[in-house]
Short mmCIF file of C-alpha atoms in Angstrom, two decimals:
data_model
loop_
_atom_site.label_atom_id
_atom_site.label_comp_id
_atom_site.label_asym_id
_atom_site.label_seq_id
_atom_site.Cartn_x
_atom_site.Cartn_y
_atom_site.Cartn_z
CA UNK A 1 160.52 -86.13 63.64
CA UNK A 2 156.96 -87.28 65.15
CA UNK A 3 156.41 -83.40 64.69
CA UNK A 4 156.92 -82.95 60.93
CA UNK A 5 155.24 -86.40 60.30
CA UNK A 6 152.17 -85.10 61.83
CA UNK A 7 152.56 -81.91 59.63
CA UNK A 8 153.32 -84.17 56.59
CA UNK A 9 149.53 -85.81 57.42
CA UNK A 10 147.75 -82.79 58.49
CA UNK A 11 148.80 -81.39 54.78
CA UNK A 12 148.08 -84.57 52.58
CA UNK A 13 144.66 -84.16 54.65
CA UNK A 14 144.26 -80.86 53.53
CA UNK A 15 145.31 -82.11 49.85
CA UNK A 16 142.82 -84.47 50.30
CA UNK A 17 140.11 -82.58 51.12
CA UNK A 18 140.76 -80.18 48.55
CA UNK A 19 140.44 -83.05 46.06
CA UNK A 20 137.33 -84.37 47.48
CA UNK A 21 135.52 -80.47 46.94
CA UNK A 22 136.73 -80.17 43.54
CA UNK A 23 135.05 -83.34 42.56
CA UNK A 24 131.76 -82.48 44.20
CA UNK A 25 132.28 -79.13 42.44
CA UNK A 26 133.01 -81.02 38.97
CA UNK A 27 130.09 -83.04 39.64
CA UNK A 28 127.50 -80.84 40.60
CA UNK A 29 128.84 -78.76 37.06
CA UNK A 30 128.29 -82.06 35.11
CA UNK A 31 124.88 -82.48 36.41
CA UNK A 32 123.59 -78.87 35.77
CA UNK A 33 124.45 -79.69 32.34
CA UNK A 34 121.84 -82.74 31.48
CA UNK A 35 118.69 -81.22 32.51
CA UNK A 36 116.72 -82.56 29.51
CA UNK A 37 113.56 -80.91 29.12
CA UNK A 38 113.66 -79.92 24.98
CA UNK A 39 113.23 -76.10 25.85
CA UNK A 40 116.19 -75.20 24.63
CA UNK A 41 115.58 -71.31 23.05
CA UNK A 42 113.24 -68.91 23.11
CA UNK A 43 111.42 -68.70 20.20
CA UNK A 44 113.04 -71.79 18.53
CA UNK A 45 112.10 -75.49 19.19
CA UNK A 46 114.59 -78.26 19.85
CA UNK A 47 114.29 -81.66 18.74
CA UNK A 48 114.84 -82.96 22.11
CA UNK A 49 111.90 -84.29 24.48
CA UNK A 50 112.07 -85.28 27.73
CA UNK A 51 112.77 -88.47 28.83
CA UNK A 52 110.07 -90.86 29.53
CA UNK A 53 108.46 -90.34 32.62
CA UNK A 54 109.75 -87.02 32.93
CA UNK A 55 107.62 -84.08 33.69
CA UNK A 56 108.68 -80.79 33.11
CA UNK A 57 106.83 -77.50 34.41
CA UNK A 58 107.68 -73.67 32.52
CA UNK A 59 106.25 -70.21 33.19
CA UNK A 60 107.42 -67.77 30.81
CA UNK A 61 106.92 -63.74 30.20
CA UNK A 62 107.22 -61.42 27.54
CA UNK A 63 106.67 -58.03 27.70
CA UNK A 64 106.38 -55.04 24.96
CA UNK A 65 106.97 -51.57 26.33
CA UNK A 66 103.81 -48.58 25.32
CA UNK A 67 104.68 -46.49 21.80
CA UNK A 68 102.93 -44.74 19.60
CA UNK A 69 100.52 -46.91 18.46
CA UNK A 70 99.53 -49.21 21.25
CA UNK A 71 100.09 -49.77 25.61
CA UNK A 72 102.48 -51.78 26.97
CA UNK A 73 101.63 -55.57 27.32
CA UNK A 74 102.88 -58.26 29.15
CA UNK A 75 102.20 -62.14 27.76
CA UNK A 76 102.42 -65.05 30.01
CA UNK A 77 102.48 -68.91 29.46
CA UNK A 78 102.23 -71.80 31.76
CA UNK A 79 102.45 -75.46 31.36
CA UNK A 80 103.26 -79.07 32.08
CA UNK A 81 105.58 -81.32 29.99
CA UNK A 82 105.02 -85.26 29.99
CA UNK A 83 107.58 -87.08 28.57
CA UNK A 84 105.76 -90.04 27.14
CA UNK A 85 108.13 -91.64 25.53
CA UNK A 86 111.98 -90.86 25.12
CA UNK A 87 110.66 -89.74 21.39
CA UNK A 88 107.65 -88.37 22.45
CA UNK A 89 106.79 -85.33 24.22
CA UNK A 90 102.91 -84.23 25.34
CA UNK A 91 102.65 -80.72 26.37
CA UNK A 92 99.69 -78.44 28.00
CA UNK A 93 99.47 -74.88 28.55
CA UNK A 94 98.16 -71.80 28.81
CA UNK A 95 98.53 -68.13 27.36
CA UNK A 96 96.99 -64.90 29.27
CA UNK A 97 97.86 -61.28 29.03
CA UNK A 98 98.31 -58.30 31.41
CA UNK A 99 97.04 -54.53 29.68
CA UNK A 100 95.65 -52.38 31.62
CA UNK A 101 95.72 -53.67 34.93
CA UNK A 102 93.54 -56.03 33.81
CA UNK A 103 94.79 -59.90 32.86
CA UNK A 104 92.68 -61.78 30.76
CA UNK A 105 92.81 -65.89 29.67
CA UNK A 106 94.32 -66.33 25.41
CA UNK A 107 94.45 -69.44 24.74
CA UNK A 108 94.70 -72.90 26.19
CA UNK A 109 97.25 -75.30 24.09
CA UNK A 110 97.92 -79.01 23.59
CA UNK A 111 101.08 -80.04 21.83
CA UNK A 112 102.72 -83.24 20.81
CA UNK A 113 106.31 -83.26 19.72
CA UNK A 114 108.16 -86.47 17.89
CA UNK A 115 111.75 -86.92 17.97
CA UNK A 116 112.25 -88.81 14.10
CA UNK A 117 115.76 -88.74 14.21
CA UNK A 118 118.81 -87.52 16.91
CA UNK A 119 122.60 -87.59 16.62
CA UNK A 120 122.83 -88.78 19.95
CA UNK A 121 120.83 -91.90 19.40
CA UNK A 122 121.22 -94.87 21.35
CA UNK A 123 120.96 -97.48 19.25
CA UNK A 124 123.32 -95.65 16.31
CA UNK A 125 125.99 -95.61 19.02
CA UNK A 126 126.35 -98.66 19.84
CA UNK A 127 127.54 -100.06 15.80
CA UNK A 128 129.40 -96.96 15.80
CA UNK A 129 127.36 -94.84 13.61
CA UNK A 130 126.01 -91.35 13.70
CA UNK A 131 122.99 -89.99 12.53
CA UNK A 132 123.95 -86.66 10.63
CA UNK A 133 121.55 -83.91 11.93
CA UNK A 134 118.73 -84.10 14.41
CA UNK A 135 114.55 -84.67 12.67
CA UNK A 136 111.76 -83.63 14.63
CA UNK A 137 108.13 -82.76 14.25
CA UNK A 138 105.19 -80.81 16.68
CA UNK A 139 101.96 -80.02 16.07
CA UNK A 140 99.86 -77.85 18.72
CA UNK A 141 96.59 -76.58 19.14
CA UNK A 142 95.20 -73.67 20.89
CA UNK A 143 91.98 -72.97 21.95
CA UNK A 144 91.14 -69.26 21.84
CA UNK A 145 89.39 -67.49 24.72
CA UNK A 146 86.52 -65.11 24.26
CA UNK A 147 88.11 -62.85 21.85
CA UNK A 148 91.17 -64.66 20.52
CA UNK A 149 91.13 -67.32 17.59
CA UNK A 150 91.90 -70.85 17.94
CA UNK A 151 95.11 -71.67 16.09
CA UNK A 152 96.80 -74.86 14.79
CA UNK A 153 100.48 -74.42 14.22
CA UNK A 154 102.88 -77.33 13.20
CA UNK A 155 106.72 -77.47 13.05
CA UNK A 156 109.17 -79.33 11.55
CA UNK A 157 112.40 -78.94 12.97
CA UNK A 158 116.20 -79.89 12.39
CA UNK A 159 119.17 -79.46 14.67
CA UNK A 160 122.68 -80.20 14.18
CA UNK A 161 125.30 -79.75 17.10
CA UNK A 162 129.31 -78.88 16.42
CA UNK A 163 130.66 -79.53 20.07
CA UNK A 164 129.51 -76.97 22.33
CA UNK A 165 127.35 -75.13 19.58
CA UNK A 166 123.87 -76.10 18.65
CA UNK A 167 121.84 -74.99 15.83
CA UNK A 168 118.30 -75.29 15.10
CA UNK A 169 116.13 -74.23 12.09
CA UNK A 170 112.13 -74.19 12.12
CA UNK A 171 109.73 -74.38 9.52
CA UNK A 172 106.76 -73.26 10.95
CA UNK A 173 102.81 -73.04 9.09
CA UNK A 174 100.51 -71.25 11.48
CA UNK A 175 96.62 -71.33 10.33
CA UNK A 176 94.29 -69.03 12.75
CA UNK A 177 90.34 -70.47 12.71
CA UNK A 178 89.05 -67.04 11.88
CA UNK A 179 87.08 -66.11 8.70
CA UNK A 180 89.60 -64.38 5.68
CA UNK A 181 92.56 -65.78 7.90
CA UNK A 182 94.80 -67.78 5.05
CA UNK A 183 98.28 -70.30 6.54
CA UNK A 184 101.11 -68.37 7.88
CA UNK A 185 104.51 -69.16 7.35
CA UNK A 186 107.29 -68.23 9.43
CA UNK A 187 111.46 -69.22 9.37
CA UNK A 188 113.04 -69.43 12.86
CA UNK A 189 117.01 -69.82 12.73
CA UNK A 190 118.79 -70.68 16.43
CA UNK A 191 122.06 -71.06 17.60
CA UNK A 192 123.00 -71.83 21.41
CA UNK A 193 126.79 -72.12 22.51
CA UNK A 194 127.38 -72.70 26.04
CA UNK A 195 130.61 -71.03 28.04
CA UNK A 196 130.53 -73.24 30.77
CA UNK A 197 128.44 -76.20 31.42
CA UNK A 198 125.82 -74.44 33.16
CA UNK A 199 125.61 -70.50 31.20
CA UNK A 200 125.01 -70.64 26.99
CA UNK A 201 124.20 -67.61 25.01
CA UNK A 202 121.76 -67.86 22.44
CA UNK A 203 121.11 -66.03 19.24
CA UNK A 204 117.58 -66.25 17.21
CA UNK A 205 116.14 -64.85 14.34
CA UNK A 206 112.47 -64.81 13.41
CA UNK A 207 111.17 -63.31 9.78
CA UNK A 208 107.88 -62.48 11.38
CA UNK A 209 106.02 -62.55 14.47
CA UNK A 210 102.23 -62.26 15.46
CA UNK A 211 102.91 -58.92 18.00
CA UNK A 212 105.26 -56.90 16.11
CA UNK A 213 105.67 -57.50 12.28
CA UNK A 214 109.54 -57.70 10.60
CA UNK A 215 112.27 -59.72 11.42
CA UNK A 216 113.09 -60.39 14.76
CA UNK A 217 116.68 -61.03 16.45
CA UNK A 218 116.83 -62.59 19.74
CA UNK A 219 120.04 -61.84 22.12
CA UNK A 220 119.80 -64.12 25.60
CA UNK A 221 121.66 -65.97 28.00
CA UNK A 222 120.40 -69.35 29.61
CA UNK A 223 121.72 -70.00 33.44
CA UNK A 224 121.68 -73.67 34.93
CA UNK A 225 120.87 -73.22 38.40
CA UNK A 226 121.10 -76.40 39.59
CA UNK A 227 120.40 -79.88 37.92
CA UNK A 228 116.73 -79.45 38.00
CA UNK A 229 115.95 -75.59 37.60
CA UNK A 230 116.92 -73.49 34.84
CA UNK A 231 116.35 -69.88 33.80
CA UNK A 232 116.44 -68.38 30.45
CA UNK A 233 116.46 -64.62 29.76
CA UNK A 234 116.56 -62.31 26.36
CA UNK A 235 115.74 -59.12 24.66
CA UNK A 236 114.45 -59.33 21.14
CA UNK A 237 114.76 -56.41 18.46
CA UNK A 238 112.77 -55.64 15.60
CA UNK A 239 113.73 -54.14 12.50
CA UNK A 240 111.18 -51.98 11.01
CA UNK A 241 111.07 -49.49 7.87
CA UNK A 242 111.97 -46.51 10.63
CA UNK A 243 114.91 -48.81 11.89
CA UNK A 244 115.98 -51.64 14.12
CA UNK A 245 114.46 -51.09 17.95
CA UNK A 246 113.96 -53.10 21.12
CA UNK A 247 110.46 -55.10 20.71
CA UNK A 248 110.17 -56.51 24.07
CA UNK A 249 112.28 -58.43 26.58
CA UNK A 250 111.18 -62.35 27.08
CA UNK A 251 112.11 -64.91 30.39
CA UNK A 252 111.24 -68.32 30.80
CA UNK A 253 112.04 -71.09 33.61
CA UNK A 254 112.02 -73.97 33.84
CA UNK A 255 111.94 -77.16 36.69
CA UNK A 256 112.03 -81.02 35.84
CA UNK A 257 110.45 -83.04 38.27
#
């Protein structure tokens, strides 16, 4: 009898313990899932910032493969984000290039980005009420480097989320400071639906970009590695009057502090 009692214990500790892994299993799953740094696509912007106080560091890469008509290149970007407010979002970087063996220094950048409006806002929540879509607004400026303009580009940006699917559309007017250079205006469409709480999928489309001109379709995936490091990878594809073809593959991580 002492026998099987002892059994009886030895297998409600094993019960137990299982229980106690799960939840540290569960919980390390929930907090993959609220990294909260407003890079949230590729090409697309968010309206989410960081929260204040937060400070977010990215490196990203994109890289176009040699044809006919030029080498291959590979683009770079580096850069800090402060959140300085829970609305508002300060961000510096940089842009260089690798052709030839030889890297050389784009563009340095300073961005601000306003949340206006969220669905998830506090204060809505607590009378009960929901805002209907997300409002938000960025406006950067980058300094060109010997041989590159400087550019002002601003955004204004709407998101609305249906459970585990978020969608994002940007307006986007681009003016380079370069003589005979007129506004640019580019439509950026995102949607983001994550499979588990730390791996989404995201889909983007682009009607024109600076690199390689037509519309551009984004495929990636977006992997939370662990509540304060994420990685983002994707091809995008171009279609062209000879057809649709890959255009370059893109990668971007992120760490909050």
């Amino acid at each position: 009898m002492k026998n099987m009692n002892n059994s009886n214990s030895f297998a409600s500790g094993i019960t137990n313990a299982k229980r106690v892994v799960l939840l540290i299993v569960l919980a390390l799953l929930v907090q993959t899932s609220q990294a909260h740094h407003g890079k949230d696509f590729l090409v697309a912007s968010s309206c989410t910032t960081p929260h204040e106080g937060s400070l977010c560091a990215h490196f990203n890469t994109q890289y176009f493969s040699e044809n006919h008509s030029s080498e291959s290149l590979m683009l770079f970007s580096s850069g800090l984000i402060y959140g300085l407010t829970d609305d508002i979002g300060l961000e510096f970087h940089s842009h260089f290039n690798t052709m030839s063996s030889s890297t050389h220094v784009e563009a340095l950048a300073l961005e601000a980005r306003y949340n206006i409006l969220s669905e998830a806002d506090e204060h809505s929540s607590l009378d009960g009420t929901t805002n209907p879509f997300s409002l938000a607004t960025s406006l950067e400026f980058e300094k060109g480097i010997v041989g590159h303009p400087s550019v002002l580009e601003s955004r204004l940006i709407i998101g609305k989320e249906f459970g585990f699917i978020m969608l994002v559309g940007n307006l986007v007017v681009m003016q380079e400071f370069e003589e005979g250079q007129h506004p640019e205006t580019q439509f950026v469409i995102g949607m983001k639906t994550m499979i588990t709480n730390s791996i989404g999928m995201l889909v983007e489309l682009l009607n024109n970009n600076h690199h390689t001109e037509g519309t551009q379709l984004s495929l990636g995936c977006s992997i939370a590695l662990m509540k304060k490091f994420d990685v983002t990878i994707g091809t995008n594809f171009i279609n062209q009057n000879h057809g649709t073809m890959i255009s370059s593959f893109q990668s971007m991580m992120m760490y909050t502090f």
